[in-house]
Every structure is written in C-alpha cells, then in structure tokens.
Short mmCIF file of C-alpha atoms and ligand atoms in Angstrom, two decimals:
data_model
loop_
_atom_site.label_atom_id
_atom_site.label_comp_id
_atom_site.label_asym_id
_atom_site.label_seq_id
_atom_site.Cartn_x
_atom_site.Cartn_y
_atom_site.Cartn_z
CA MET A 5 -2.26 -11.57 20.10
CA SER A 6 -5.04 -9.06 20.70
CA SER A 7 -8.65 -10.33 20.75
CA LYS A 8 -9.75 -7.27 18.80
CA THR A 9 -10.39 -7.53 15.09
CA MET A 10 -7.81 -5.97 12.83
CA LEU A 11 -10.26 -3.15 12.03
CA GLN A 12 -10.83 -2.44 15.72
CA GLN A 13 -7.07 -2.28 16.27
CA ALA A 14 -6.66 0.15 13.40
CA LEU A 15 -9.55 2.27 14.71
CA THR A 16 -7.83 2.61 18.09
CA ARG A 17 -5.15 4.71 16.43
CA PHE A 18 -7.80 6.82 14.71
CA PHE A 19 -9.89 7.42 17.85
CA ASP A 20 -6.73 8.24 19.83
CA ALA A 21 -5.83 10.86 17.25
CA ALA A 22 -9.30 12.38 17.59
CA LYS A 23 -8.42 13.37 21.17
CA HIS A 24 -6.06 15.99 19.71
CA LEU A 25 -8.92 17.68 17.86
CA ASN A 26 -11.98 19.32 19.24
CA ILE A 27 -14.65 17.40 17.34
CA ASP A 28 -18.16 16.12 17.86
CA PRO A 29 -17.59 12.44 18.82
CA THR A 30 -20.71 11.31 16.93
CA ILE A 31 -18.89 12.22 13.71
CA LEU A 32 -16.52 9.33 14.33
CA GLU A 33 -19.12 6.66 14.90
CA LYS A 34 -19.61 5.92 11.23
CA TRP A 35 -16.06 4.61 10.96
CA GLU A 36 -16.84 1.70 13.26
CA PHE A 37 -18.00 -0.21 10.19
CA PRO A 38 -17.60 0.29 6.44
CA LEU A 39 -19.97 2.00 4.02
CA GLU A 40 -20.44 -1.33 2.22
CA THR A 41 -18.65 -4.63 1.88
CA THR A 42 -19.61 -7.16 -0.78
CA HIS A 43 -18.58 -10.76 -0.21
CA ALA A 44 -18.88 -12.93 -3.28
CA ARG A 45 -17.97 -16.26 -4.76
CA LEU A 46 -15.88 -16.36 -7.91
CA THR A 47 -16.33 -19.62 -9.78
CA ILE A 48 -14.05 -20.18 -12.73
CA ARG A 49 -13.27 -22.97 -15.18
CA MET A 50 -9.77 -24.36 -14.62
CA ASP A 51 -7.54 -25.39 -17.52
CA ASP A 52 -8.27 -29.08 -16.87
CA GLY A 53 -12.02 -28.50 -17.32
CA SER A 54 -12.92 -28.62 -13.61
CA LEU A 55 -14.68 -25.77 -11.76
CA LYS A 56 -13.20 -24.03 -8.75
CA SER A 57 -14.66 -21.38 -6.43
CA PHE A 58 -12.85 -18.66 -4.51
CA ARG A 59 -13.92 -16.16 -1.85
CA ALA A 60 -13.68 -12.52 -2.91
CA TRP A 61 -14.45 -9.14 -1.36
CA ARG A 62 -14.68 -5.48 -2.23
CA SER A 63 -15.08 -3.06 0.66
CA ARG A 64 -15.83 0.65 0.42
CA ASN A 65 -14.91 2.26 3.69
CA ASP A 66 -16.03 5.86 3.25
CA ASP A 67 -16.75 8.25 0.39
CA THR A 68 -16.94 11.55 2.26
CA ARG A 69 -14.08 13.06 0.24
CA GLY A 70 -14.72 11.37 -3.10
CA PRO A 71 -15.11 8.01 -4.83
CA THR A 72 -13.50 5.14 -2.95
CA LYS A 73 -10.03 4.11 -4.09
CA GLY A 74 -7.75 1.18 -3.33
CA GLY A 75 -6.10 -1.96 -4.58
CA ILE A 76 -7.16 -5.56 -5.02
CA ARG A 77 -4.93 -8.23 -3.50
CA TYR A 78 -4.66 -11.91 -4.32
CA HIS A 79 -3.44 -13.86 -1.31
CA GLN A 80 -4.28 -17.15 0.36
CA SER A 81 -4.82 -15.49 3.75
CA VAL A 82 -7.13 -12.63 2.66
CA THR A 83 -10.14 -12.21 4.99
CA ALA A 84 -13.10 -9.82 5.23
CA ASP A 85 -11.55 -8.18 8.31
CA GLU A 86 -8.28 -7.60 6.48
CA VAL A 87 -9.98 -6.09 3.41
CA GLU A 88 -12.15 -3.82 5.59
CA THR A 89 -9.11 -2.69 7.59
CA LEU A 90 -7.10 -1.93 4.48
CA ALA A 91 -10.07 -0.03 3.01
CA PHE A 92 -10.18 2.05 6.19
CA LEU A 93 -6.44 2.76 5.88
CA MET A 94 -7.04 3.92 2.31
CA THR A 95 -9.59 6.50 3.55
CA ILE A 96 -6.99 7.83 5.95
CA LYS A 97 -4.15 7.66 3.42
CA CYS A 98 -6.06 9.59 0.75
CA ALA A 99 -6.90 12.27 3.32
CA VAL A 100 -3.26 12.40 4.52
CA VAL A 101 -2.06 13.35 1.04
CA ASN A 102 -5.20 15.33 0.19
CA LEU A 103 -6.51 13.28 -2.73
CA PRO A 104 -10.22 13.66 -3.61
CA PHE A 105 -10.91 10.03 -2.74
CA GLY A 106 -12.30 7.89 0.03
CA GLY A 107 -10.94 4.43 0.79
CA GLY A 108 -11.67 1.03 -0.70
CA LYS A 109 -9.98 -2.36 -0.97
CA GLY A 110 -10.59 -5.71 -2.59
CA GLY A 111 -9.23 -9.18 -2.22
CA VAL A 112 -9.45 -12.74 -3.45
CA GLN A 113 -8.48 -15.63 -1.17
CA ILE A 114 -6.12 -17.40 -3.53
CA ASP A 115 -2.45 -18.19 -3.90
CA PRO A 116 -1.97 -16.73 -7.41
CA LEU A 117 1.06 -18.95 -7.99
CA SER A 118 -1.30 -21.95 -7.95
CA LEU A 119 -3.05 -20.65 -11.10
CA SER A 120 -1.92 -20.74 -14.74
CA LYS A 121 -1.91 -17.45 -16.65
CA THR A 122 -5.20 -18.27 -18.37
CA GLU A 123 -6.83 -19.22 -15.04
CA LEU A 124 -5.57 -15.95 -13.55
CA GLU A 125 -7.15 -14.06 -16.44
CA ARG A 126 -10.49 -15.83 -15.97
CA LEU A 127 -10.39 -15.11 -12.23
CA SER A 128 -9.63 -11.41 -12.77
CA ARG A 129 -12.37 -11.00 -15.38
CA ARG A 130 -14.81 -12.83 -13.10
CA TYR A 131 -13.95 -10.43 -10.28
CA VAL A 132 -15.08 -7.51 -12.43
CA GLN A 133 -18.22 -9.31 -13.64
CA ILE A 134 -19.26 -9.91 -10.03
CA PHE A 135 -18.31 -6.46 -8.71
CA SER A 136 -19.26 -4.43 -11.81
CA LYS A 137 -22.01 -2.59 -9.90
CA VAL A 138 -19.70 -1.75 -7.01
CA ILE A 139 -16.81 -0.28 -9.01
CA GLY A 140 -16.92 2.65 -11.44
CA PRO A 141 -14.85 5.74 -12.32
CA ASN A 142 -16.99 7.95 -10.05
CA ARG A 143 -17.79 5.30 -7.47
CA ASP A 144 -14.95 2.95 -6.60
CA ILE A 145 -11.64 2.71 -8.43
CA PRO A 146 -9.45 -0.38 -7.93
CA ALA A 147 -5.67 -0.64 -8.46
CA PRO A 148 -2.89 -3.18 -7.91
CA ASP A 149 -1.96 -4.42 -4.44
CA VAL A 150 -0.18 -7.53 -3.12
CA ASN A 151 0.27 -10.07 -5.99
CA THR A 152 -1.67 -8.06 -8.59
CA ASN A 153 -0.08 -6.08 -11.42
CA ALA A 154 -0.59 -4.06 -14.60
CA MET A 155 -1.53 -7.16 -16.64
CA ILE A 156 -4.34 -8.00 -14.20
CA MET A 157 -5.52 -4.36 -14.26
CA ALA A 158 -5.64 -4.53 -18.08
CA TRP A 159 -7.87 -7.67 -18.02
CA MET A 160 -10.10 -6.01 -15.44
CA ALA A 161 -10.40 -2.72 -17.36
CA ASN A 162 -11.17 -4.62 -20.55
CA GLU A 163 -13.88 -6.67 -18.81
CA TYR A 164 -15.44 -3.50 -17.37
CA ASP A 165 -15.44 -1.87 -20.83
CA SER A 166 -17.37 -4.77 -22.32
CA ILE A 167 -19.93 -4.74 -19.48
CA VAL A 168 -20.68 -1.00 -19.71
CA GLY A 169 -20.25 -0.84 -23.49
CA GLU A 170 -17.70 1.94 -23.60
CA VAL A 171 -13.98 2.41 -23.03
CA THR A 172 -13.63 3.59 -19.43
CA PRO A 173 -9.94 3.73 -18.51
CA ALA A 174 -10.59 5.76 -15.32
CA VAL A 175 -12.35 2.77 -13.70
CA ILE A 176 -9.04 1.27 -12.65
CA THR A 177 -5.46 2.49 -12.17
CA GLY A 178 -2.08 0.82 -12.44
CA LYS A 179 -2.83 -0.18 -16.06
CA PRO A 180 -0.10 -0.78 -18.66
CA ILE A 181 1.09 2.49 -20.26
CA SER A 182 -0.24 1.35 -23.65
CA LEU A 183 -3.76 1.10 -22.19
CA GLY A 184 -3.93 4.46 -20.43
CA GLY A 185 -1.61 3.77 -17.52
CA SER A 186 0.48 6.61 -16.13
CA LEU A 187 4.21 6.90 -16.47
CA GLY A 188 5.80 6.47 -13.07
CA ARG A 189 3.03 4.37 -11.52
CA ASP A 190 5.17 1.23 -11.31
CA ASP A 191 7.70 2.58 -8.80
CA ALA A 192 5.45 5.26 -7.26
CA THR A 193 4.98 3.64 -3.84
CA ALA A 194 8.73 3.29 -3.33
CA ARG A 195 9.55 6.64 -4.91
CA GLY A 196 7.08 8.49 -2.67
CA GLY A 197 8.70 6.91 0.40
CA TYR A 198 12.14 7.70 -0.97
CA TYR A 199 11.30 11.39 -1.58
CA LEU A 200 10.03 11.61 1.96
CA LEU A 201 13.20 10.04 3.38
CA GLU A 202 15.39 12.40 1.38
CA TYR A 203 13.36 15.40 2.46
CA LEU A 204 13.40 14.49 6.14
CA ALA A 205 16.96 13.10 6.08
CA LYS A 206 18.50 15.88 8.19
CA ASP A 207 15.76 15.74 10.82
CA LEU A 208 15.90 11.96 10.86
CA GLY A 209 19.70 11.77 10.96
CA PHE A 210 19.58 9.62 7.82
CA THR A 211 23.05 10.12 6.38
CA PRO A 212 24.74 9.14 3.08
CA GLY A 213 26.02 5.59 2.88
CA ALA A 214 23.35 4.28 5.26
CA ARG A 215 22.92 0.52 5.80
CA VAL A 216 19.40 -0.59 4.92
CA ALA A 217 17.45 -3.81 5.58
CA ILE A 218 14.39 -4.43 3.42
CA GLN A 219 11.61 -6.86 4.31
CA GLY A 220 9.77 -7.85 1.12
CA PHE A 221 11.06 -7.73 -2.46
CA GLY A 222 7.83 -7.23 -4.40
CA ASN A 223 6.93 -4.00 -6.18
CA ALA A 224 7.64 -1.63 -3.28
CA GLY A 225 10.65 -3.47 -1.83
CA SER A 226 12.50 -3.98 -5.12
CA HIS A 227 12.00 -0.39 -6.27
CA ILE A 228 13.10 1.18 -2.99
CA ALA A 229 16.19 -1.06 -3.07
CA GLN A 230 17.10 0.36 -6.49
CA LEU A 231 16.44 3.95 -5.47
CA LEU A 232 18.47 3.66 -2.26
CA GLU A 233 21.35 1.89 -4.01
CA SER A 234 21.47 4.60 -6.71
CA ALA A 235 21.61 7.23 -3.98
CA GLY A 236 24.73 5.58 -2.53
CA HIS A 237 23.16 3.65 0.36
CA LYS A 238 23.94 -0.01 1.05
CA VAL A 239 21.24 -2.66 1.16
CA VAL A 240 22.65 -5.13 3.72
CA ALA A 241 19.71 -7.54 4.06
CA VAL A 242 16.61 -8.45 2.03
CA SER A 243 13.83 -10.97 2.50
CA ASP A 244 10.87 -12.32 0.55
CA SER A 245 8.20 -14.92 1.32
CA LYS A 246 10.74 -17.73 0.82
CA GLY A 247 13.59 -16.49 3.06
CA ALA A 248 16.23 -13.83 3.57
CA ILE A 249 19.82 -13.00 2.68
CA GLY A 250 22.43 -10.69 4.15
CA GLY A 251 25.40 -8.98 2.53
CA PRO A 252 27.22 -6.72 5.01
CA THR A 253 29.18 -4.87 2.31
CA GLY A 254 26.05 -4.16 0.26
CA ILE A 255 23.97 -6.46 -1.95
CA ASP A 256 24.09 -5.74 -5.70
CA ILE A 257 20.44 -4.94 -6.45
CA GLY A 258 20.74 -5.62 -10.20
CA GLN A 259 22.03 -9.15 -9.44
CA LEU A 260 19.37 -9.59 -6.77
CA SER A 261 16.54 -8.65 -9.13
CA LEU A 262 17.89 -11.07 -11.75
CA ALA A 263 18.10 -13.88 -9.17
CA LYS A 264 14.53 -13.20 -8.03
CA GLU A 265 13.25 -13.10 -11.59
CA ARG A 266 14.99 -16.33 -12.61
CA ASN A 267 14.47 -18.43 -9.51
CA GLY A 268 11.49 -16.85 -7.78
CA SER A 269 13.33 -15.83 -4.61
CA VAL A 270 16.03 -13.46 -3.36
CA THR A 271 17.54 -16.42 -1.46
CA SER A 272 18.82 -17.88 -4.75
CA LEU A 273 21.58 -15.23 -4.70
CA ALA A 274 22.93 -16.57 -1.37
CA GLY A 275 26.55 -17.65 -1.61
CA ALA A 276 27.32 -15.28 -4.51
CA HIS A 277 28.40 -11.61 -4.53
CA GLY A 278 29.29 -11.62 -0.82
CA THR A 279 25.85 -12.69 0.37
CA SER A 280 24.66 -15.50 2.62
CA LYS A 281 21.33 -16.84 3.86
CA ILE A 282 19.94 -15.52 7.13
CA ALA A 283 16.80 -16.61 9.01
CA ALA A 284 13.77 -14.76 7.59
CA ASP A 285 12.53 -13.75 11.05
CA GLU A 286 15.94 -12.20 11.80
CA LEU A 287 15.48 -9.55 9.14
CA VAL A 288 13.76 -7.05 11.43
CA SER A 289 16.60 -7.35 13.94
CA VAL A 290 19.48 -6.82 11.49
CA ASP A 291 21.97 -4.15 12.61
CA CYS A 292 21.27 -1.27 10.19
CA ASP A 293 20.42 2.44 9.93
CA LEU A 294 17.04 2.03 8.22
CA LEU A 295 14.53 -0.81 8.23
CA VAL A 296 12.08 -0.80 5.31
CA LEU A 297 8.95 -2.90 5.87
CA ALA A 298 7.59 -3.78 2.43
CA ALA A 299 5.91 -7.16 2.98
CA MET A 300 2.65 -7.86 4.81
CA GLU A 301 0.72 -6.77 7.93
CA ASP A 302 1.79 -7.34 11.55
CA MET A 303 5.41 -8.26 10.78
CA VAL A 304 6.74 -6.25 13.72
CA HIS A 305 4.78 -7.25 16.80
CA ALA A 306 5.05 -7.40 20.59
CA GLY A 307 7.28 -10.48 20.26
CA ASN A 308 10.04 -8.94 18.11
CA ALA A 309 9.76 -5.12 18.40
CA ALA A 310 12.37 -5.03 21.17
CA ASN A 311 14.90 -6.65 18.79
CA VAL A 312 14.70 -3.92 16.14
CA LYS A 313 18.12 -2.24 15.92
CA ALA A 314 17.35 0.32 13.22
CA PRO A 315 16.68 3.85 14.54
CA ILE A 316 14.29 4.56 11.61
CA ILE A 317 11.55 2.41 10.07
CA LEU A 318 9.87 3.22 6.75
CA GLU A 319 6.51 1.45 6.37
CA LEU A 320 6.01 0.77 2.66
CA ALA A 321 3.60 -2.11 3.36
CA ASN A 322 0.19 -1.42 4.85
CA SER A 323 -0.01 -1.93 8.61
CA PRO A 324 3.27 -3.85 9.06
CA ILE A 325 3.56 -2.84 12.76
CA THR A 326 0.98 -3.79 15.41
CA PRO A 327 -0.21 -1.13 17.91
CA GLU A 328 1.56 -3.03 20.74
CA ALA A 329 4.83 -2.92 18.80
CA ASP A 330 4.29 0.80 18.11
CA GLU A 331 4.37 1.43 21.83
CA ILE A 332 7.57 -0.58 22.31
CA LEU A 333 9.28 1.19 19.40
CA LYS A 334 8.20 4.59 20.65
CA ASN A 335 9.63 3.91 24.11
CA ARG A 336 12.89 2.82 22.51
CA GLY A 337 13.09 6.02 20.45
CA VAL A 338 12.67 4.33 17.05
CA VAL A 339 11.17 6.77 14.53
CA VAL A 340 8.45 5.14 12.42
CA ILE A 341 7.46 6.83 9.16
CA PRO A 342 3.90 5.48 9.02
CA ASP A 343 2.26 3.63 6.12
CA ILE A 344 -0.52 6.18 5.64
CA LEU A 345 2.16 8.71 4.67
CA ALA A 346 5.18 6.60 3.67
CA ASN A 347 3.42 4.47 1.04
CA ALA A 348 0.96 7.09 -0.21
CA GLY A 349 3.04 7.62 -3.37
CA GLY A 350 1.26 4.66 -4.98
CA VAL A 351 -2.24 6.02 -4.65
CA THR A 352 -0.99 9.53 -5.45
CA VAL A 353 0.24 8.46 -8.89
CA SER A 354 -2.96 6.40 -9.24
CA TYR A 355 -4.77 9.69 -8.76
CA PHE A 356 -2.58 11.26 -11.49
CA GLU A 357 -3.51 8.32 -13.75
CA TRP A 358 -7.23 8.83 -13.07
CA VAL A 359 -6.91 12.56 -13.81
CA GLN A 360 -5.02 11.87 -17.08
CA ASN A 361 -7.62 9.27 -18.12
CA ARG A 362 -10.44 11.74 -17.57
CA GLN A 363 -8.76 14.60 -19.42
CA GLY A 364 -7.35 12.36 -22.15
CA TYR A 365 -4.01 14.18 -22.01
CA TYR A 366 -0.92 12.49 -20.63
CA TRP A 367 1.96 14.04 -18.69
CA PRO A 368 5.68 13.35 -19.17
CA ILE A 369 7.54 11.44 -16.46
CA GLU A 370 9.25 14.62 -15.20
CA ASP A 371 5.84 16.11 -14.36
CA ILE A 372 4.76 12.96 -12.52
CA HIS A 373 7.96 12.89 -10.45
CA ALA A 374 7.80 16.62 -9.70
CA ARG A 375 4.13 16.48 -8.64
CA LEU A 376 4.74 13.39 -6.50
CA LYS A 377 7.78 15.00 -4.85
CA THR A 378 5.88 18.18 -4.02
CA LYS A 379 3.00 16.20 -2.55
CA MET A 380 5.21 14.01 -0.35
CA GLU A 381 7.28 16.97 0.84
CA GLU A 382 4.33 19.24 1.62
CA GLU A 383 2.36 16.65 3.54
CA GLY A 384 5.52 15.22 5.14
CA ALA A 385 6.60 18.66 6.36
CA ALA A 386 3.17 19.40 7.87
CA ILE A 387 3.06 16.03 9.67
CA TRP A 388 6.65 16.35 10.91
CA ALA A 389 5.94 19.84 12.30
CA SER A 390 2.71 18.75 13.97
CA ALA A 391 4.41 15.71 15.57
CA LYS A 392 7.10 18.00 17.03
CA GLU A 393 4.60 20.61 18.18
CA LYS A 394 2.26 18.13 19.87
CA ASN A 395 5.06 15.81 20.99
CA ILE A 396 3.36 12.80 19.40
CA THR A 397 4.53 10.11 16.98
CA LEU A 398 4.50 10.68 13.23
CA ARG A 399 1.73 8.08 13.01
CA SER A 400 -0.49 9.97 15.45
CA ALA A 401 0.30 13.24 13.68
CA ALA A 402 -0.62 11.69 10.31
CA TYR A 403 -3.95 10.49 11.74
CA VAL A 404 -4.67 13.95 13.17
CA HIS A 405 -3.76 15.51 9.79
CA ALA A 406 -6.15 13.15 7.95
CA LEU A 407 -8.91 13.41 10.48
CA SER A 408 -9.02 17.20 10.35
CA ARG A 409 -9.48 16.99 6.56
CA LEU A 410 -12.19 14.37 6.90
CA VAL A 411 -14.04 16.35 9.55
CA ASP A 412 -13.85 19.47 7.42
CA ALA A 413 -15.69 17.60 4.67
CA ILE A 414 -18.56 16.50 6.92
CA TYR A 415 -21.43 18.94 7.13
N1 LIG B 21 -2.62 -0.77 -3.21
C1 LIG B 21 -1.97 0.49 -3.04
C2 LIG B 21 -2.13 1.01 -1.62
O1 LIG B 21 -2.38 0.23 -0.72
C3 LIG B 21 -2.38 1.50 -4.09
C4 LIG B 21 -3.82 1.85 -4.12
C5 LIG B 21 -4.22 2.67 -5.33
O2 LIG B 21 -3.35 3.02 -6.11
O3 LIG B 21 -5.41 2.93 -5.46
O4 LIG B 21 -1.93 2.15 -1.36
#
C-alpha cells in the first residue's frame, strides 16, 4: 500500500499528464488541495427515540469551469480523503466531456442498510440542512452516488426548497421523473460506457458474443449487464458486496436482477440457471473478453493486477484501479477505458437534467440517448486519437484532454 493519501495518488496521474502540455506549472498548484471541504456532524433521531450522530462531508474541488457537481455517497468507509479525491475526479471528468461544471462530492459515513426508511429520510434531510449554504443550483449540485438513489434526491430537493422558500429543482440531479428528474438518468452511467464500447469496438477488438465479467451489481453494474446481454454478449461472472457467481454459458440477467431484488445479493442465484458461487476476489481474474469494474475504489491493485485475464477493462466505478496496478496492466497490454471517460455518462445526463430544470422544458428519451451518444463518441474519439498519437494510455490521454480544457479556462 502506498503511503500517499488517495488524493495525492490521484494527483500523480494529473501532474504526469501535464508533462504532455506546455503549461505554467504554477497553474497546477491549486489542485494540491480543494477549494473547500466542509466536515460536519449529522445528528438524527432514531426510530426508537435515541439520538445518533454521523460524520458527513461535502467537498468542492474546483469551480474554474462552472458550479461544482458530483454525487453524495452513503458508505461505512467514507473518509475526508476519499470525498476530496472523488471531488477532484469530478473536476477532471466534467472537463473530459466538456460540461460547464467543476467537481464536487459528498459523503456520509454510514451503512445505509443499518437505517430504517424513516431514519434514512431524516439523515438525508439533515444533510441538506447542514450543507444548505454549500450547495445551490449555481454553486454546487449534488446527485446520487454509491448507495444513494432518486428517493434520497427527492427528500434532499424537498428539504432545500423549504429552506430557500422556492421550488429549486436544479439544485440536485438524479431526482424521480415526477419531480423534475430527466428521462434516461437511471441507466446513464452504464449507457455512456456502453456507447463508448460500441463505438471503439473495432479498435478495441471487442467482438460480438464477448464474455464479460462484472464487478458490482448496483446501478452501473446491473444496467451495463442488461445492455450487454441485449447486444448479444454473455455475462459469465458477477459479484456484489456479498460474493460472486459464475455462469460460463451466460448468466440470465433478468433472473439475476430478480434474485438480487428478492434476496439482497447476486449470490442467491447460485445453483440455478447454470450458475455457481465463485470466490469474490476471483472475479477480476475470470477468463473473459471484457472486465467491467463497477464496485468501489482500489479493487485492482498491485496484488492482483497480474491475474487479470481480460484484454479490456471498462471502469464504471470511480478509481477502481490503483496507479501501481495501472503500470502492471499497461505492461501486460491490457487496455483500460478510464473512469473519467467511461463513467461520465452519469454526470452528462445529470447536466441534461440541470439544463431541463432551468429551462422548464423536458426532452424525450430519444433526445437524451442521442445527445449522450454524441458526447461519448466525440470525446472518446478525441481521446483515442490522442492516445495513439502520443503513444500513451487512454487514462493519460483523458487527463491531457481535460487539463487542456481546464488550462484554457484559467486567465
Ligand atoms: N456520482 C456520479 C459520478 O461519480 C454522478 C455525478 C453527477 O451526476 O453529478 O459521476
């Protein structure tokens, strides 16, 4: 394990990319720490009448290109370093796909499964009460992330409305459709990655009927599984936080989603429909044509990168590969489609939602899909070409692409 903080590790990639551009190095200094991070305590009343307190953060990394934008995650292992790193990645991601946003991120250190629905509502409303001065439709716009969803966004938007005294849907994205959410936001992260894969398929050697392993079966993982299955690919292994299953002839994704919904884990399908349990840490080393990382950070690291058999990795999670593992994968010829491009579909449709909220006119699903597809293809093509031209990885090329946009905006 590196002794650097997670933010310092992420910055290494950024500063390395800067070497490919002729820029004043003092411009980069500001990224060594965020614009602002607020650390707060959320105290809520539990259903049994007791009081409980939780640590919470909102970090705004940089607003050079627009208001800060990024999700809020609920997870027992959330830390300030993690939130600040993910906020930094949002700055880069928004620049990669040319959205008029900087980067932000929030988190609450809590296992959401330990709360009842009413406790979860009180926690989410409390988050907005505490951070009401930080967020705002022209300042910092939250969205869903790990373990948060449209319901939570609705509670948060409603709380914000009552604090400011007016209906302000553009303060938060990923809302339910009935409350100003955008069509197509629910599967946007996966769909953006899928459009990219389809577009680059020839260059990548990603052929029909590919065998795919997916780590994580939350929003991104479950939607990409459906999209890949519909396109005729075979999902041969899937994991979630409770374990993993394999199905060499292709796992039925409809059955898998049902099993997850009913029993809380993909492992409950094991033994049926030609599937069996496999060790969760074996998922990254499954023999397949594409590995999709859709779980948490640092899942592919120096200790297991050499075992990856897939020639292509799609990073739908944020920062699932450590810099040490990047090096190992590069030397082994594994092509990594990096998070800051691969999962940018989520924030792109969040941007569409914010635009629709501000104009008060809503687009049909076909428009959302077409706009998302164009965005992923245009930015993907530019990054692919630059990686070839400079003989660098797609990740480095994506950083260079983002950095040149950021530098352009600094006067
Ligand atoms: N949480 C998502 C991400 O990491 C989406 C952020 C957003 O829509 O603002 O990209």
